[in-house]
Structures are given as C-alpha cells and as structure tokens.
Amino acid sequence: MSKIEAFILGIIQGLTEFLPISSTGHLFLGRHLFGLDEAGLFLDTMLHTGTLLAVLVIYKEELLGILKNPFGKTTWLLVIGTIPAVAAGVLFSDFFDSISKTGSTIGWEFIVTGFILWVADGVKKGKKNMSQVTYQDAFIIGIFQSAAIMPALSRSGLTIAAALFRKLDRETAAYFSFLLSIPAIAGGILYQLPKLFEGTAEGVSLGSLLVATIAAALSGYIAVVWMIQYLKKNSLKVFAVYVWALGLLVLILQYAGIF
C-alpha cells in the first residue's frame, strides 16, 4: 500500500465514520479498489484507532466528567446504549464476519441505510436535549447501533435516525450518536486485536499505516464538528440519495460480475 493509497483510505474512514453513509462499506470498496483485501483487518484497526482519537479529543470534557463522576447519568446512558451491540457481536459474530468478508450484501445495506435516513428526516422535530435523554432512549438507539454491525448499515446514520425517532433535537441526536461511538469503536478495536496475530499485513508499511491513521483522525475530527452543525438546520436526505446511488451501483457491478 502506497502512502497515497493510505491517505485516501484514511480520509474515507474519517469522513464516512461520522457522516451517515457507512465507513465499513466504503472501506470495503476502497480496499477492493486498491487490491488490499489481504491487509483489511490490520488496516481497519489502525483506521478505527484514528477515528477514535478524533472523538476522544472532541469529547475530552465529557470524558473527564465521566472520570470524575463514573456512576453519573452519562455513564449509564453509554453503558445501556452499548449493551445491544455487545450482545449482537457475541451472539452473531461468526455470521457478521462472514458477511463482511464477502461483501455480498453491501449494495442492499446501503439502500436500507438510505431508506432509514429518509424516513427519519421526515419525522416531526423533537425537542429533547442531552439532559432529557432517557435510559429507554439510549437502549433503543443502541438497538439501532447493533444492526450497524452489518458492513454497509451506517452506525452514525442509524443512531442519528433512532435519536430523531425518539424526539431528540437534531443537534443532540448527532451529539449523542458520536458520543456513543466511543465505546463502540473502542470495543471494535479490542475485538479485532487478537485476530491481528492470526493473519498478515503484507504490503503495508509502518509509514503507510501511520499516514492512514493520521488522515483518519484529522478527517474524523472535521466530520464530527461539521456534522453536528450541519444537522441543526439541514436535511439527511442528501445522504440518503447518495447511499441509494452507491448501493445501486454496487448491485449493478455485482450483477455484471465486475465486483
């Protein structure tokens, strides 16, 4: 993997992790385009490390607050919101791994993501701020997050949609989605670590991995800040149209035997 390819994949990861268009689906397509399927797991781990660094920096005040008050409401919201994804990962990890490796369903998953975004954008605007988010809200949002273990179902898209369904205001929906991404991304990294020693990372130099990680961190930081501001007054439908178009393209290429 060249440093240019590493930089491009880092940008893809950072932007698509927090824009509601599926980072895993885009990375699968990006690795396939560059012929880097054999280095997928190791590369993905480093890229997710970059996006984790981005949200840790943005939410440093909230995290410090959690450390000072580890049994406060925010802690429990994150724990409850993370439980469904942990349960799904434990119960269906083999199934999800097999789906992720083949990419056979990602076209349809992009289309489903678009449908959910379109419907969520049309619901009556809620008014709940962060102080009004309930444990039930967190659990339901977590259920949507657990579905995003499928490679091209967008984690940020589904959690933002679920938050809008639960009548969180649009800024808070994005804010809580990204806050909830911290245990999700960290858990994914920890889950992948033992598997790194089972395979190889041929063709991936340390320099390229460093470039990819930094690019993911910087673009992820920009994406989080931008998305929170964007969602205040703008529509999710543009993202829905994008993933519909991408999903349709993937299906056409798969049908033609090109992909």
Short mmCIF file of N, CA and C in Angstrom, two decimals, residues 5 11 25 27 30 41 43 51 59 62 66 70 75 87 91 110 115 124 144 147 151 154 158 173 187 201 222 227:
data_model
loop_
_atom_site.label_atom_id
_atom_site.label_comp_id
_atom_site.label_asym_id
_atom_site.label_seq_id
_atom_site.Cartn_x
_atom_site.Cartn_y
_atom_site.Cartn_z
N GLU A 5 -2.35 5.86 -1.28
CA GLU A 5 -3.50 4.98 -1.03
C GLU A 5 -3.88 5.01 0.45
N ILE A 11 -8.79 9.20 4.78
CA ILE A 11 -9.81 10.22 4.58
C ILE A 11 -11.20 9.57 4.47
N GLY A 25 -18.63 -0.07 4.87
CA GLY A 25 -18.97 -0.31 3.47
C GLY A 25 -18.02 0.40 2.52
N LEU A 27 -14.94 1.42 3.21
CA LEU A 27 -13.59 0.84 3.32
C LEU A 27 -13.50 -0.47 2.55
N GLY A 30 -13.07 0.59 -0.92
CA GLY A 30 -11.76 1.19 -1.11
C GLY A 30 -10.63 0.17 -1.13
N LEU A 41 -7.97 -6.41 7.87
CA LEU A 41 -8.20 -6.36 9.31
C LEU A 41 -7.20 -5.44 10.00
N LEU A 43 -5.35 -3.07 8.71
CA LEU A 43 -5.57 -1.70 8.25
C LEU A 43 -6.80 -1.08 8.90
N THR A 51 -9.96 7.32 14.04
CA THR A 51 -11.25 7.96 14.31
C THR A 51 -11.56 7.99 15.79
N TYR A 59 -14.54 15.04 22.57
CA TYR A 59 -15.36 14.81 23.77
C TYR A 59 -14.51 14.71 25.04
N GLU A 62 -16.35 15.84 28.22
CA GLU A 62 -17.35 14.87 28.67
C GLU A 62 -16.69 13.66 29.31
N ILE A 66 -16.96 12.13 33.06
CA ILE A 66 -17.28 10.74 33.41
C ILE A 66 -16.27 10.18 34.40
N PRO A 70 -18.01 8.64 37.74
CA PRO A 70 -18.13 7.44 36.91
C PRO A 70 -19.49 6.74 36.98
N THR A 75 -22.64 8.14 32.05
CA THR A 75 -22.01 6.82 32.04
C THR A 75 -23.04 5.74 31.77
N ALA A 87 -24.17 -7.50 22.72
CA ALA A 87 -24.95 -8.74 22.64
C ALA A 87 -24.97 -9.27 21.21
N LEU A 91 -23.34 -12.87 20.06
CA LEU A 91 -24.25 -13.92 19.58
C LEU A 91 -24.08 -14.22 18.09
N PHE A 110 -26.55 -0.46 1.82
CA PHE A 110 -26.51 0.97 1.51
C PHE A 110 -27.93 1.49 1.25
N PHE A 115 -32.97 4.44 3.10
CA PHE A 115 -34.40 4.43 3.45
C PHE A 115 -34.60 4.91 4.89
N LYS A 124 -41.49 14.46 12.76
CA LYS A 124 -41.65 15.76 13.41
C LYS A 124 -40.47 16.04 14.33
N PHE A 144 -30.53 0.14 17.38
CA PHE A 144 -30.21 0.54 16.01
C PHE A 144 -28.71 0.43 15.75
N ALA A 147 -27.57 -3.08 14.86
CA ALA A 147 -27.83 -3.50 13.47
C ALA A 147 -26.70 -3.07 12.55
N PRO A 151 -22.00 -4.65 7.47
CA PRO A 151 -20.95 -3.77 6.96
C PRO A 151 -21.38 -2.44 6.35
N SER A 154 -24.99 2.10 8.12
CA SER A 154 -24.20 3.15 8.76
C SER A 154 -24.50 3.26 10.25
N LEU A 158 -27.77 5.18 11.49
CA LEU A 158 -28.83 4.51 12.22
C LEU A 158 -29.03 5.09 13.62
N ALA A 173 -29.16 14.74 18.70
CA ALA A 173 -29.13 13.43 18.04
C ALA A 173 -27.73 13.13 17.51
N GLY A 187 -14.52 -0.76 21.49
CA GLY A 187 -14.83 -2.19 21.61
C GLY A 187 -14.47 -2.95 20.35
N ALA A 201 -0.15 -8.68 7.33
CA ALA A 201 -0.45 -7.36 6.76
C ALA A 201 0.52 -7.08 5.62
N ILE A 222 -12.88 16.66 11.67
CA ILE A 222 -13.61 17.61 10.83
C ILE A 222 -15.05 17.14 10.62
N MET A 227 -20.71 17.75 11.08
CA MET A 227 -21.99 17.07 11.07
C MET A 227 -22.92 17.59 12.16
#
